Coordinates of C-alpha atoms in Angstrom, one line a residue:
M153 CA -20.9 -9.2 -8.3
P154 CA -18.3 -11.8 -7.5
I155 CA -14.9 -11.3 -9.1
K156 CA -13.1 -14.2 -10.7
T157 CA -9.6 -15.1 -9.9
I158 CA -6.8 -16.0 -12.3
S159 CA -7.2 -19.6 -11.2
E160 CA -10.8 -19.6 -12.5
L161 CA -10.0 -18.1 -15.9
D162 CA -9.3 -20.0 -19.0
I163 CA -5.8 -18.7 -19.9
A164 CA -4.1 -21.7 -21.6
G165 CA -2.5 -20.6 -24.9
R166 CA -4.3 -17.2 -24.7
R167 CA -2.8 -13.7 -24.4
V168 CA -3.1 -12.6 -20.8
F169 CA -2.7 -8.9 -19.9
V170 CA -1.5 -8.7 -16.3
R171 CA -1.5 -5.3 -14.7
V172 CA 1.3 -5.5 -12.1
D173 CA 2.8 -3.0 -9.7
F174 CA 6.5 -2.7 -10.6
N175 CA 6.8 0.8 -9.3
V176 CA 10.1 0.0 -7.5
P177 CA 12.9 2.2 -6.2
L178 CA 15.9 2.4 -8.5
T179 CA 19.6 2.8 -7.5
P180 CA 21.6 5.9 -8.8
A181 CA 23.2 3.5 -11.3
G182 CA 19.8 2.5 -12.6
G183 CA 19.4 -0.9 -11.1
V184 CA 16.5 -2.2 -8.9
A185 CA 17.1 -1.0 -5.3
D186 CA 14.3 -3.1 -3.8
D187 CA 12.6 -5.9 -5.7
T188 CA 9.9 -6.7 -3.2
R189 CA 7.0 -5.6 -5.5
I190 CA 8.4 -7.7 -8.3
R191 CA 8.6 -10.7 -6.0
E192 CA 5.1 -10.2 -4.8
S193 CA 3.8 -10.6 -8.4
L194 CA 5.7 -13.8 -9.0
P195 CA 3.0 -16.3 -8.0
T196 CA 0.6 -14.8 -10.5
I197 CA 3.2 -14.6 -13.3
R198 CA 4.4 -18.2 -12.7
L199 CA 0.9 -19.5 -12.7
A200 CA 0.2 -17.9 -16.0
I201 CA 3.5 -19.3 -17.5
E202 CA 2.7 -22.8 -16.1
K203 CA -0.7 -22.7 -17.7
G204 CA 0.9 -21.9 -21.1
A205 CA -0.5 -18.3 -21.3
R206 CA 1.2 -15.7 -23.5
V207 CA 1.9 -13.2 -20.8
V208 CA 1.8 -9.5 -21.4
L209 CA 2.8 -7.5 -18.2
A210 CA 2.2 -3.8 -17.8
S211 CA 3.1 -1.3 -15.1
H212 CA 4.0 2.3 -14.4
L213 CA 7.3 3.4 -12.8
G214 CA 7.7 6.8 -11.1
R215 CA 6.3 10.0 -12.5
P216 CA 7.6 10.6 -16.0
K217 CA 5.0 13.3 -16.7
G218 CA 3.3 11.6 -19.7
K219 CA 6.4 11.4 -21.9
P220 CA 9.2 8.9 -22.5
D221 CA 12.1 9.4 -20.0
K222 CA 15.0 7.1 -20.0
K223 CA 15.4 7.3 -16.2
Y224 CA 11.9 5.8 -15.7
S225 CA 12.4 3.0 -18.2
L226 CA 11.3 -0.5 -17.0
E227 CA 14.5 -1.9 -18.5
P228 CA 16.1 -2.7 -15.1
V229 CA 12.8 -4.2 -13.9
A230 CA 12.6 -6.5 -17.0
A231 CA 16.2 -7.6 -16.3
R232 CA 15.5 -8.4 -12.6
L233 CA 12.3 -10.2 -13.4
A234 CA 14.1 -12.3 -16.0
E235 CA 16.6 -13.3 -13.2
L236 CA 13.8 -14.2 -10.8
I237 CA 11.8 -16.4 -13.2
G238 CA 14.8 -17.8 -15.0
A239 CA 13.4 -16.9 -18.4
E240 CA 13.6 -14.2 -21.0
V241 CA 11.4 -11.1 -20.6
T242 CA 11.0 -9.0 -23.7
L243 CA 10.6 -5.3 -23.0
T244 CA 8.7 -3.3 -25.7
D245 CA 10.1 0.1 -26.7
E246 CA 6.8 1.8 -26.0
P247 CA 3.6 1.1 -24.1
V248 CA 1.4 1.0 -27.2
G249 CA 2.2 1.2 -30.9
D250 CA 3.5 -1.0 -33.8
G251 CA 6.6 -2.1 -31.8
A252 CA 4.6 -3.3 -28.8
R253 CA 2.1 -5.0 -31.1
K254 CA 4.8 -6.9 -32.9
V255 CA 6.4 -8.1 -29.6
V256 CA 3.0 -9.3 -28.3
S257 CA 2.0 -11.0 -31.5
D258 CA 5.3 -12.9 -31.6
L259 CA 4.8 -14.3 -28.1
R260 CA 4.6 -18.1 -27.8
A261 CA 2.9 -20.0 -25.1
G262 CA 4.6 -19.6 -21.7
A263 CA 6.6 -16.5 -22.9
V264 CA 6.6 -13.1 -21.2
A265 CA 6.6 -9.6 -22.5
L266 CA 6.7 -6.4 -20.5
L267 CA 5.2 -3.2 -22.0
E268 CA 7.4 -0.1 -21.5
N269 CA 6.3 2.3 -18.7
L270 CA 2.5 3.0 -19.1
R271 CA 3.0 6.6 -17.9
F272 CA 5.2 7.4 -20.9
S273 CA 1.8 8.3 -22.3
P274 CA -0.5 10.9 -20.6
A275 CA -3.4 8.8 -21.8
E276 CA -2.8 6.2 -19.1
E277 CA -3.7 8.5 -16.1
A278 CA -6.4 10.2 -18.2
N279 CA -8.1 6.8 -18.6
D280 CA -8.2 7.6 -22.3
E281 CA -10.6 5.3 -24.3
A282 CA -8.3 5.0 -27.4
F283 CA -5.4 4.1 -25.2
S284 CA -7.5 1.6 -23.2
R285 CA -8.7 0.0 -26.4
A286 CA -5.1 -0.2 -27.7
L287 CA -4.0 -2.0 -24.5
A288 CA -7.0 -4.3 -24.7
S289 CA -6.0 -5.3 -28.3
Y290 CA -2.9 -7.0 -26.9
A291 CA -5.0 -9.5 -24.8
D292 CA -7.7 -12.1 -24.7
V293 CA -7.9 -12.1 -20.9
Y294 CA -7.3 -9.3 -18.4
V295 CA -5.9 -9.9 -14.9
N296 CA -5.3 -7.1 -12.3
D297 CA -2.7 -8.0 -9.7
A298 CA -1.7 -4.4 -8.8
F299 CA -3.6 -3.7 -5.6
G300 CA -1.4 -0.6 -5.0
T301 CA -3.0 1.1 -8.0
A302 CA -6.6 -0.2 -7.5
H303 CA -7.8 3.1 -6.1
R304 CA -6.9 4.8 -9.4
A305 CA -9.3 4.8 -12.4
H306 CA -6.6 4.7 -15.1
A307 CA -6.6 3.1 -18.6
S308 CA -4.7 -0.1 -17.4
T309 CA -6.8 -0.5 -14.2
A310 CA -10.3 0.5 -15.4
G311 CA -10.6 1.6 -19.0
I312 CA -9.2 -1.6 -20.5
T313 CA -11.8 -3.8 -18.9
K314 CA -14.6 -2.4 -21.1
F315 CA -13.1 -4.1 -24.0
L316 CA -12.3 -7.5 -22.6
A317 CA -15.1 -9.9 -21.4
D318 CA -12.7 -12.3 -19.6
K319 CA -11.3 -10.6 -16.5
G320 CA -10.3 -11.2 -13.0
M321 CA -7.8 -10.7 -10.2
G322 CA -4.3 -12.1 -9.7
L323 CA -3.2 -14.1 -6.6
L324 CA -1.7 -11.0 -4.9
M325 CA -4.9 -9.0 -5.4
E326 CA -7.0 -11.9 -4.2
R327 CA -4.9 -12.1 -1.0
E328 CA -5.3 -8.4 -0.4
V329 CA -9.0 -8.5 -0.8
K330 CA -9.3 -11.5 1.5
F331 CA -7.4 -10.1 4.4
L332 CA -8.5 -6.5 4.2
G333 CA -12.1 -7.7 3.7
Q334 CA -11.8 -9.7 6.9
L335 CA -11.1 -6.5 8.8
L336 CA -14.5 -5.1 7.6
G337 CA -16.4 -8.3 8.6
D338 CA -16.9 -10.1 11.8
V339 CA -13.5 -10.4 13.6
E340 CA -12.1 -12.0 16.7
R341 CA -11.9 -9.5 19.5
P342 CA -10.3 -7.4 20.9
F343 CA -9.7 -5.6 17.6
V344 CA -6.9 -3.0 17.8
A345 CA -6.1 -0.5 15.1
I346 CA -2.8 1.4 15.2
I347 CA -2.7 4.5 13.0
G348 CA 0.3 6.8 12.6
G349 CA 1.9 9.0 10.0
A350 CA 2.1 12.7 9.5
K351 CA -1.4 14.0 8.8
V352 CA -4.9 13.6 10.3
S353 CA -6.3 14.7 6.9
D354 CA -4.7 11.6 5.2
K355 CA -6.2 9.1 7.7
I356 CA -9.5 10.6 9.0
G357 CA -11.6 8.6 6.6
V358 CA -10.2 5.3 7.7
L359 CA -10.2 6.4 11.4
E360 CA -14.0 7.2 11.2
N361 CA -14.8 4.0 9.4
L362 CA -12.9 1.9 11.9
L363 CA -14.6 3.6 14.9
G364 CA -17.6 1.4 14.9
R365 CA -15.5 -1.7 14.4
V366 CA -12.4 -1.5 16.7
D367 CA -12.2 -1.9 20.4
Q368 CA -9.1 0.2 20.8
L369 CA -7.5 2.9 18.5
L370 CA -3.8 3.7 19.1
V371 CA -2.8 7.0 17.5
G372 CA 0.9 7.9 17.0
G373 CA 3.1 9.8 14.7
A374 CA 2.8 13.5 13.9
M375 CA -0.9 13.1 13.5
A376 CA -1.2 12.4 17.2
N377 CA 0.1 16.0 17.8
T378 CA -3.1 17.4 16.3
F379 CA -5.2 15.3 18.7
L380 CA -3.0 16.3 21.7
K381 CA -3.4 20.0 20.9
A382 CA -7.1 19.5 20.4
K383 CA -7.2 18.3 24.0
G384 CA -5.3 21.4 25.2
G385 CA -1.8 20.2 25.0
K386 CA 1.2 22.5 24.3
L387 CA 3.2 21.0 21.4
G388 CA 6.1 23.4 21.0
R389 CA 7.4 23.3 17.5
S390 CA 5.8 20.0 16.7
L391 CA 4.0 19.4 13.4
V392 CA 0.3 20.2 14.0
E393 CA -2.6 20.6 11.5
D394 CA -4.2 23.6 13.1
D395 CA -7.0 23.7 10.5
K396 CA -7.9 20.1 11.6
L397 CA -8.3 20.8 15.4
A398 CA -12.1 21.0 15.2
L399 CA -12.2 17.7 13.3
A400 CA -9.9 16.2 15.9
R401 CA -12.0 17.4 18.8
S402 CA -15.2 15.9 17.3
F403 CA -13.4 12.7 16.6
L404 CA -12.2 12.4 20.2
K405 CA -15.8 12.1 21.2
A406 CA -15.4 8.6 19.9
E407 CA -14.6 7.5 23.4
E408 CA -18.3 7.9 24.1
Q409 CA -19.0 5.1 21.5
N410 CA -17.2 2.6 23.7
V411 CA -14.0 2.9 21.7
D412 CA -10.8 3.4 23.7
V413 CA -8.6 6.0 21.9
L414 CA -5.0 5.8 23.2
L415 CA -2.9 8.9 22.5
P416 CA 0.8 9.3 23.5
R417 CA 1.4 10.0 27.1
D418 CA 5.1 10.8 26.5
V419 CA 7.1 11.7 23.4
V420 CA 10.7 12.0 22.3
A421 CA 11.3 15.6 21.5
A422 CA 14.2 17.3 19.8
A423 CA 15.1 20.6 17.9
G424 CA 14.7 18.8 14.5
T425 CA 14.7 15.6 12.6
K426 CA 18.5 15.9 12.1
S427 CA 19.2 16.0 15.8
E428 CA 21.4 13.2 17.0
S429 CA 19.2 12.5 20.1
G430 CA 16.0 13.5 21.7
R431 CA 14.7 13.8 25.3
V432 CA 11.6 12.3 26.7
V433 CA 8.9 14.8 27.8
H434 CA 5.2 14.7 28.7
A435 CA 3.1 14.6 25.5
M436 CA 0.9 17.5 26.7
S437 CA 3.9 19.7 27.6
V438 CA 6.5 19.8 24.8
P439 CA 9.0 22.7 25.3
D440 CA 8.6 25.7 23.0
D441 CA 11.9 25.1 21.2
L442 CA 11.4 21.4 20.6
A443 CA 9.2 19.1 18.4
A444 CA 7.7 15.7 19.2
L445 CA 9.4 13.3 16.8
D446 CA 8.5 9.8 18.3
V447 CA 6.3 8.3 21.0
G448 CA 8.1 7.9 24.3
P449 CA 8.9 4.7 26.1
E450 CA 5.9 4.8 28.4
T451 CA 3.6 5.2 25.4
A452 CA 5.4 2.4 23.5
R453 CA 4.9 0.1 26.5
G454 CA 1.2 1.0 26.8
F455 CA 0.7 0.4 23.1
A456 CA 2.6 -2.9 23.3
D457 CA 0.4 -4.1 26.2
A458 CA -2.8 -3.2 24.2
I459 CA -1.5 -5.0 21.1
A460 CA -0.5 -8.1 23.2
R461 CA -4.1 -8.6 24.2
A462 CA -5.5 -8.1 20.7
K463 CA -6.9 -10.9 18.5
T464 CA -7.2 -8.8 15.4
I465 CA -4.7 -6.0 14.5
F466 CA -4.5 -3.4 11.7
W467 CA -1.4 -1.1 11.6
N468 CA -0.8 1.7 9.2
G469 CA 1.7 4.5 9.7
P470 CA 4.9 5.0 11.8
M471 CA 4.9 6.3 15.4
G472 CA 7.6 8.9 14.6
V473 CA 10.3 9.9 12.2
F474 CA 11.2 6.3 11.6
E475 CA 13.8 6.9 9.0
S476 CA 16.0 8.8 11.6
E477 CA 17.6 6.4 14.1
P478 CA 17.1 8.5 17.3
F479 CA 13.3 8.6 16.5
A480 CA 12.7 5.0 15.3
A481 CA 12.2 3.2 18.7
G482 CA 8.5 3.7 19.0
T483 CA 7.8 2.3 15.5
L484 CA 10.1 -0.6 16.1
A485 CA 8.5 -1.4 19.4
V486 CA 5.1 -1.5 17.7
A487 CA 6.4 -3.8 15.0
Q488 CA 7.8 -6.2 17.6
A489 CA 4.5 -6.1 19.5
V490 CA 2.4 -6.8 16.4
A491 CA 4.6 -9.7 15.4
T492 CA 4.5 -11.3 18.8
A493 CA 0.8 -11.0 19.6
K494 CA -0.2 -14.6 20.2
G495 CA -2.9 -16.1 17.9
A496 CA -3.8 -12.7 16.4
L497 CA -4.7 -11.9 12.8
S498 CA -2.4 -9.1 11.9
V499 CA -2.5 -6.9 8.8
V500 CA 0.2 -4.2 8.2
G501 CA 0.1 -1.6 5.4
G502 CA 1.9 1.6 4.5
G503 CA 5.6 2.0 3.5
D504 CA 7.1 2.8 6.9
S505 CA 5.1 0.2 8.8
V506 CA 6.1 -2.4 6.3
A507 CA 9.8 -1.2 6.4
A508 CA 9.7 -1.5 10.2
V509 CA 8.5 -5.1 10.3
H510 CA 11.3 -6.0 7.8
K511 CA 13.9 -4.0 9.8
C512 CA 12.9 -6.0 12.9
G513 CA 13.2 -9.2 11.0
V514 CA 9.6 -10.2 11.9
A515 CA 7.8 -9.9 8.5
D516 CA 7.2 -13.6 8.4
K517 CA 5.3 -13.4 11.7
I518 CA 2.7 -10.9 10.2
T519 CA -0.4 -12.6 8.8
H520 CA -0.6 -10.2 5.8
I521 CA 1.6 -7.3 4.7
S522 CA -0.4 -5.1 2.3
T523 CA 1.3 -3.8 -0.8
G524 CA -1.2 -0.9 -1.2
G525 CA -0.8 2.1 1.1
G526 CA -3.4 4.5 -0.3
A527 CA -5.5 1.6 -1.7
S528 CA -5.6 -0.3 1.6
L529 CA -6.7 2.8 3.4
E530 CA -9.5 3.6 0.9
F531 CA -10.6 0.0 1.0
L532 CA -10.9 0.2 4.8
E533 CA -12.7 3.5 4.5
G534 CA -15.4 1.5 2.8
K535 CA -14.8 3.1 -0.6
K536 CA -15.3 1.2 -3.8
L537 CA -11.9 0.9 -5.6
P538 CA -12.1 1.6 -9.3
G539 CA -9.6 -1.2 -10.1
L540 CA -11.8 -3.7 -8.2
A541 CA -15.2 -2.4 -9.4
A542 CA -13.9 -2.8 -13.0
L543 CA -13.4 -6.6 -12.5
E544 CA -17.0 -7.3 -11.4
G545 CA -19.4 -9.0 -13.8

């Protein structure tokens, strides 16, 4: 069933419940450290305000373990949002209850309220029916703009929709579905996927689903170590998932399916992530006392060459321990290559990959930067996301 967008919904003068993703990092002093996720939601919020909706925003923040916790309050988020939209944002003192109900009922057209952290109640993650019904009672229309939580069947992403007939997706969600959906359809070739990160187990589903779609698969990060060991490599003290070696071996037969799987040829190895520098060694022969912590320069050049020829690119996951300067070069090289691939559709997802394109100052050259790490991977695995399925019909 097609999903409506907020642009197609009748929201003027009505209470519109917008599920946003305001799960932002906070400073030690309790301010917003990075407001990217708040900014991503602004087009949807502004559209609702312009149309005269009475806007009720809801989000989780952190992991407060199902009970109120001052350090996970959305208070700093409400303050930052108010600055960004240039209007008052009223924060409720609880996600549901008499106080929240009073704030919502007092909203006038074009005004904005933010419910306190949804995870202050265990009922949110439990997708509790009574909690879902309570949230729904604050609204006439439901809009989900939190793609990052679309793979979770929680009260605010799934349960609430049973009680509201008018529902759809926000502008950010619409954009995510559009570009990630393109990757699962007919694409311009060559189609190159770059997959990194720590664990094969986290990414095997998306790797397998992309096999029949991509022309080249570039594998980096610690997960590449497992593939290298599966091919007989000696990986020293590198992080390896020994219990996934059989899975890696069977996956590497993918090359028989006309998919070119590129693994690191050289790596930057060091005693540990706190080392001030590393040395370049052959990827199949890491010394016993060292660990592979980044792809090497030869590998980075090879990956960049493959990316330069691509017309469709998907990237998720760093090439090494990106947060440590001596082991960031591989990830930054990939970021630069993706940004400069001429005429290519490029989609980047995952925290470190997104951080890399921002660090390189090339975010504006990426076609689409996905806000959903786990959600974008599950979408590309071909899984039906509960938060999207709930909007159908």
